[in-house]
PDB file of C-alpha atoms in Angstrom:
ATOM      1  CA  GLN A   1      40.030 -53.700 -14.497  1.00  0.00           C
ATOM      2  CA  GLU A   2      42.592 -56.597 -14.225  1.00  0.00           C
ATOM      3  CA  PHE A   3      40.125 -58.034 -11.639  1.00  0.00           C
ATOM      4  CA  LEU A   4      37.093 -57.845 -13.961  1.00  0.00           C
ATOM      5  CA  ARG A   5      39.047 -59.423 -16.715  1.00  0.00           C
ATOM      6  CA  ASP A   6      40.738 -62.276 -14.510  1.00  0.00           C
ATOM      7  CA  VAL A   7      38.014 -63.132 -12.477  1.00  0.00           C
ATOM      8  CA  TYR A   8      34.741 -62.611 -14.541  1.00  0.00           C
ATOM      9  CA  GLN A   9      36.487 -62.848 -17.995  1.00  0.00           C
ATOM     10  CA  ALA A  10      34.843 -59.561 -19.033  1.00  0.00           C
ATOM     11  CA  PRO A  11      36.244 -58.248 -22.293  1.00  0.00           C
ATOM     12  CA  SER A  12      38.507 -55.407 -21.932  1.00  0.00           C
ATOM     13  CA  ALA A  13      36.566 -53.577 -24.589  1.00  0.00           C
ATOM     14  CA  LYS A  14      33.358 -53.538 -22.081  1.00  0.00           C
ATOM     15  CA  ILE A  15      35.446 -52.168 -19.090  1.00  0.00           C
ATOM     16  CA  ASP A  16      35.443 -48.428 -18.592  1.00  0.00           C
ATOM     17  CA  LEU A  17      37.135 -46.865 -15.646  1.00  0.00           C
ATOM     18  CA  ILE A  18      35.707 -44.069 -14.075  1.00  0.00           C
ATOM     19  CA  PRO A  19      37.918 -42.495 -11.327  1.00  0.00           C
ATOM     20  CA  HIS A  20      36.390 -41.661  -8.117  1.00  0.00           C
ATOM     21  CA  GLY A  21      37.760 -38.213  -8.626  1.00  0.00           C
ATOM     22  CA  ILE A  22      39.250 -35.556  -6.154  1.00  0.00           C
ATOM     23  CA  PRO A  23      38.788 -32.002  -7.054  1.00  0.00           C
ATOM     24  CA  ASP A  24      41.944 -29.803  -7.491  1.00  0.00           C
ATOM     25  CA  MET A  25      41.751 -27.322  -4.665  1.00  0.00           C
ATOM     26  CA  PRO A  26      44.320 -24.760  -4.184  1.00  0.00           C
ATOM     27  CA  PHE A  27      45.544 -24.566  -0.400  1.00  0.00           C
ATOM     28  CA  ALA A  28      44.578 -21.295   1.404  1.00  0.00           C
ATOM     29  CA  ASP A  29      44.936 -19.867   5.097  1.00  0.00           C
ATOM     30  CA  PRO A  30      42.088 -22.011   7.036  1.00  0.00           C
ATOM     31  CA  ASN A  31      42.075 -19.265   9.826  1.00  0.00           C
ATOM     32  CA  TYR A  32      40.342 -16.945   7.488  1.00  0.00           C
ATOM     33  CA  PHE A  33      37.297 -19.455   7.205  1.00  0.00           C
ATOM     34  CA  LYS A  34      37.383 -20.847  10.690  1.00  0.00           C
ATOM     35  CA  ASP A  35      35.677 -17.613  11.890  1.00  0.00           C
ATOM     36  CA  GLU A  36      32.705 -18.674  10.011  1.00  0.00           C
ATOM     37  CA  PHE A  37      32.115 -21.728  12.000  1.00  0.00           C
ATOM     38  CA  GLY A  38      33.127 -20.066  15.488  1.00  0.00           C
ATOM     39  CA  VAL A  39      36.308 -22.483  15.480  1.00  0.00           C
ATOM     40  CA  ALA A  40      39.071 -19.700  15.281  1.00  0.00           C
ATOM     41  CA  GLY A  41      41.914 -20.585  17.197  1.00  0.00           C
ATOM     42  CA  LYS A  42      40.748 -24.278  17.646  1.00  0.00           C
ATOM     43  CA  GLN A  43      42.227 -27.439  16.591  1.00  0.00           C
ATOM     44  CA  VAL A  44      39.337 -29.181  14.497  1.00  0.00           C
ATOM     45  CA  LEU A  45      38.568 -32.910  14.163  1.00  0.00           C
ATOM     46  CA  LEU A  46      36.252 -33.571  11.418  1.00  0.00           C
ATOM     47  CA  THR A  47      33.816 -36.497  10.511  1.00  0.00           C
ATOM     48  CA  PHE A  48      31.919 -36.048   7.281  1.00  0.00           C
ATOM     49  CA  GLY A  49      29.214 -38.172   5.339  1.00  0.00           C
ATOM     50  CA  LEU A  50      25.822 -39.505   5.982  1.00  0.00           C
ATOM     51  CA  LEU A  51      25.480 -40.685   9.680  1.00  0.00           C
ATOM     52  CA  SER A  52      24.970 -44.080  10.419  1.00  0.00           C
ATOM     53  CA  PRO A  53      25.914 -46.420  13.282  1.00  0.00           C
ATOM     54  CA  ASP A  54      28.549 -48.218  11.048  1.00  0.00           C
ATOM     55  CA  LYS A  55      30.670 -44.931  11.074  1.00  0.00           C
ATOM     56  CA  GLY A  56      31.706 -45.470  14.581  1.00  0.00           C
ATOM     57  CA  ILE A  57      31.480 -41.774  15.587  1.00  0.00           C
ATOM     58  CA  GLU A  58      30.464 -42.683  19.072  1.00  0.00           C
ATOM     59  CA  HIS A  59      34.229 -43.779  19.393  1.00  0.00           C
ATOM     60  CA  VAL A  60      35.512 -40.384  18.740  1.00  0.00           C
ATOM     61  CA  VAL A  61      32.948 -38.996  21.325  1.00  0.00           C
ATOM     62  CA  ASP A  62      34.066 -41.550  23.840  1.00  0.00           C
ATOM     63  CA  ALA A  63      37.695 -40.308  23.177  1.00  0.00           C
ATOM     64  CA  LEU A  64      37.122 -36.622  23.456  1.00  0.00           C
ATOM     65  CA  PRO A  65      37.408 -36.138  27.154  1.00  0.00           C
ATOM     66  CA  ALA A  66      41.041 -37.447  26.938  1.00  0.00           C
ATOM     67  CA  ILE A  67      41.529 -35.494  23.757  1.00  0.00           C
ATOM     68  CA  LEU A  68      40.261 -32.378  25.364  1.00  0.00           C
ATOM     69  CA  GLU A  69      42.505 -32.929  28.505  1.00  0.00           C
ATOM     70  CA  ALA A  70      45.489 -33.035  26.417  1.00  0.00           C
ATOM     71  CA  TYR A  71      44.209 -30.434  23.689  1.00  0.00           C
ATOM     72  CA  PRO A  72      41.762 -28.200  25.348  1.00  0.00           C
ATOM     73  CA  ASP A  73      41.311 -26.184  22.154  1.00  0.00           C
ATOM     74  CA  THR A  74      39.909 -29.069  20.204  1.00  0.00           C
ATOM     75  CA  VAL A  75      36.585 -28.794  18.628  1.00  0.00           C
ATOM     76  CA  TYR A  76      34.923 -31.967  16.827  1.00  0.00           C
ATOM     77  CA  ILE A  77      32.549 -31.210  13.895  1.00  0.00           C
ATOM     78  CA  VAL A  78      30.355 -33.858  12.647  1.00  0.00           C
ATOM     79  CA  LEU A  79      29.236 -32.925   9.349  1.00  0.00           C
ATOM     80  CA  GLY A  80      26.377 -34.610   7.667  1.00  0.00           C
ATOM     81  CA  ALA A  81      22.852 -35.669   7.500  1.00  0.00           C
ATOM     82  CA  THR A  82      21.394 -38.894   8.794  1.00  0.00           C
ATOM     83  CA  HIS A  83      21.545 -41.646   6.090  1.00  0.00           C
ATOM     84  CA  PRO A  84      17.940 -42.124   4.471  1.00  0.00           C
ATOM     85  CA  HIS A  85      17.851 -45.797   5.347  1.00  0.00           C
ATOM     86  CA  VAL A  86      18.917 -45.103   8.903  1.00  0.00           C
ATOM     87  CA  LEU A  87      16.407 -42.267   8.991  1.00  0.00           C
ATOM     88  CA  GLU A  88      13.473 -44.581   7.616  1.00  0.00           C
ATOM     89  CA  GLN A  89      14.269 -47.195  10.142  1.00  0.00           C
ATOM     90  CA  SER A  90      15.061 -45.420  13.339  1.00  0.00           C
ATOM     91  CA  GLY A  91      14.550 -41.821  12.695  1.00  0.00           C
ATOM     92  CA  GLU A  92      17.294 -39.513  14.341  1.00  0.00           C
ATOM     93  CA  SER A  93      18.143 -41.951  17.131  1.00  0.00           C
ATOM     94  CA  TYR A  94      21.701 -42.376  16.161  1.00  0.00           C
ATOM     95  CA  ARG A  95      22.226 -38.650  16.137  1.00  0.00           C
ATOM     96  CA  LEU A  96      20.350 -38.095  19.305  1.00  0.00           C
ATOM     97  CA  MET A  97      22.340 -40.798  21.029  1.00  0.00           C
ATOM     98  CA  LEU A  98      25.564 -39.133  20.027  1.00  0.00           C
ATOM     99  CA  GLU A  99      24.547 -35.677  21.320  1.00  0.00           C
ATOM    100  CA  ALA A 100      23.131 -37.466  24.609  1.00  0.00           C
ATOM    101  CA  ARG A 101      26.732 -39.139  24.979  1.00  0.00           C
ATOM    102  CA  ALA A 102      28.597 -35.956  24.272  1.00  0.00           C
ATOM    103  CA  GLN A 103      26.529 -34.045  27.034  1.00  0.00           C
ATOM    104  CA  ARG A 104      26.895 -37.054  29.454  1.00  0.00           C
ATOM    105  CA  LEU A 105      30.718 -37.058  28.984  1.00  0.00           C
ATOM    106  CA  GLY A 106      30.573 -33.281  29.333  1.00  0.00           C
ATOM    107  CA  VAL A 107      32.199 -32.557  25.804  1.00  0.00           C
ATOM    108  CA  ASP A 108      29.021 -31.198  24.224  1.00  0.00           C
ATOM    109  CA  ALA A 109      30.434 -27.710  24.192  1.00  0.00           C
ATOM    110  CA  SER A 110      33.285 -28.962  22.099  1.00  0.00           C
ATOM    111  CA  MET A 111      31.135 -30.597  19.460  1.00  0.00           C
ATOM    112  CA  ILE A 112      29.412 -29.150  16.447  1.00  0.00           C
ATOM    113  CA  PHE A 113      27.013 -30.862  14.495  1.00  0.00           C
ATOM    114  CA  HIS A 114      25.887 -29.888  10.973  1.00  0.00           C
ATOM    115  CA  ASN A 115      23.032 -31.916  10.454  1.00  0.00           C
ATOM    116  CA  ARG A 116      22.544 -31.538   6.598  1.00  0.00           C
ATOM    117  CA  PHE A 117      23.805 -33.189   3.460  1.00  0.00           C
ATOM    118  CA  VAL A 118      26.453 -31.309   1.696  1.00  0.00           C
ATOM    119  CA  SER A 119      27.624 -31.786  -1.966  1.00  0.00           C
ATOM    120  CA  GLN A 120      30.946 -33.170  -3.103  1.00  0.00           C
ATOM    121  CA  ALA A 121      31.812 -29.658  -4.117  1.00  0.00           C
ATOM    122  CA  GLU A 122      30.886 -28.302  -0.711  1.00  0.00           C
ATOM    123  CA  LEU A 123      32.659 -30.997   1.014  1.00  0.00           C
ATOM    124  CA  ALA A 124      35.631 -30.489  -1.173  1.00  0.00           C
ATOM    125  CA  GLU A 125      35.773 -26.559  -0.257  1.00  0.00           C
ATOM    126  CA  PHE A 126      34.960 -27.536   3.366  1.00  0.00           C
ATOM    127  CA  LEU A 127      38.039 -29.850   3.540  1.00  0.00           C
ATOM    128  CA  GLY A 128      40.321 -27.639   1.290  1.00  0.00           C
ATOM    129  CA  PHE A 129      39.598 -24.290   2.507  1.00  0.00           C
ATOM    130  CA  ARG A 130      38.340 -24.354   5.952  1.00  0.00           C
ATOM    131  CA  ILE A 131      40.399 -27.122   7.876  1.00  0.00           C
ATOM    132  CA  GLY A 132      44.012 -26.557   7.850  1.00  0.00           C
ATOM    133  CA  LEU A 133      46.950 -28.788   7.390  1.00  0.00           C
ATOM    134  CA  ASP A 134      47.169 -29.181  11.202  1.00  0.00           C
ATOM    135  CA  GLU A 135      43.522 -30.412  11.614  1.00  0.00           C
ATOM    136  CA  LEU A 136      42.486 -34.131  11.391  1.00  0.00           C
ATOM    137  CA  ALA A 137      39.843 -35.706   9.400  1.00  0.00           C
ATOM    138  CA  VAL A 138      38.428 -38.579  11.532  1.00  0.00           C
ATOM    139  CA  LEU A 139      37.061 -41.606   9.571  1.00  0.00           C
ATOM    140  CA  VAL A 140      36.428 -44.273  11.981  1.00  0.00           C
ATOM    141  CA  HIS A 141      34.746 -46.661   9.620  1.00  0.00           C
ATOM    142  CA  PRO A 142      35.168 -50.244  10.888  1.00  0.00           C
ATOM    143  CA  HIS A 143      36.118 -51.194   7.558  1.00  0.00           C
ATOM    144  CA  ALA A 144      38.892 -49.365   5.742  1.00  0.00           C
ATOM    145  CA  ALA A 145      37.191 -50.002   2.396  1.00  0.00           C
ATOM    146  CA  ASP A 146      34.423 -47.674   3.346  1.00  0.00           C
ATOM    147  CA  VAL A 147      36.629 -44.615   3.708  1.00  0.00           C
ATOM    148  CA  ASP A 148      36.164 -41.902   1.211  1.00  0.00           C
ATOM    149  CA  GLY A 149      39.601 -40.823  -0.558  1.00  0.00           C
ATOM    150  CA  ILE A 150      38.617 -37.029  -0.673  1.00  0.00           C
ATOM    151  CA  GLY A 151      40.466 -36.058   2.586  1.00  0.00           C
ATOM    152  CA  ILE A 152      43.467 -37.898   1.482  1.00  0.00           C
ATOM    153  CA  GLY A 153      43.272 -36.338  -1.989  1.00  0.00           C
ATOM    154  CA  LEU A 154      43.099 -32.876  -0.539  1.00  0.00           C
ATOM    155  CA  GLY A 155      46.257 -33.427   1.447  1.00  0.00           C
ATOM    156  CA  ARG A 156      44.449 -33.783   5.001  1.00  0.00           C
ATOM    157  CA  VAL A 157      45.523 -36.247   7.719  1.00  0.00           C
ATOM    158  CA  VAL A 158      42.954 -38.990   7.686  1.00  0.00           C
ATOM    159  CA  ASP A 159      43.042 -41.865  10.095  1.00  0.00           C
ATOM    160  CA  ASN A 160      40.605 -44.603   9.741  1.00  0.00           C
ATOM    161  CA  ARG A 161      41.580 -46.847  12.759  1.00  0.00           C
ATOM    162  CA  THR A 162      38.884 -48.183  14.910  1.00  0.00           C
TER     163      THR A 162
END
């Protein structure tokens, strides 16, 4: 609000703050839900959102061989549909490149692609109930401003370094 007033001289009466919003989700035992996704007993890395090359998911795929060497019970879940603009311009080429890269690096058996859009409520449920406190939400956006705060708000470890 201060920025709008100071920089653009917007009158306070015309400024409304609409918080991003993070749902209030109770913590639950994530092991109960891991069976649904075939990841019981695994450490879970999770990337979520609409897929596009600017997300940097390939960096995590490139790091998986070293991660799996140190933590062989790790699985990396990529949750989200391809961004509509990317789909329009280049189809599923980014997702297919990620899958081919994982196969070439020999980590494809430790990756799960959920190629679908998920609502905020479903994402909150996924993060809140299905991923435990010992897991990691991986957000590898090159720009920190692109990071969605929902993982942080639900008390999950979030790393946005590239």
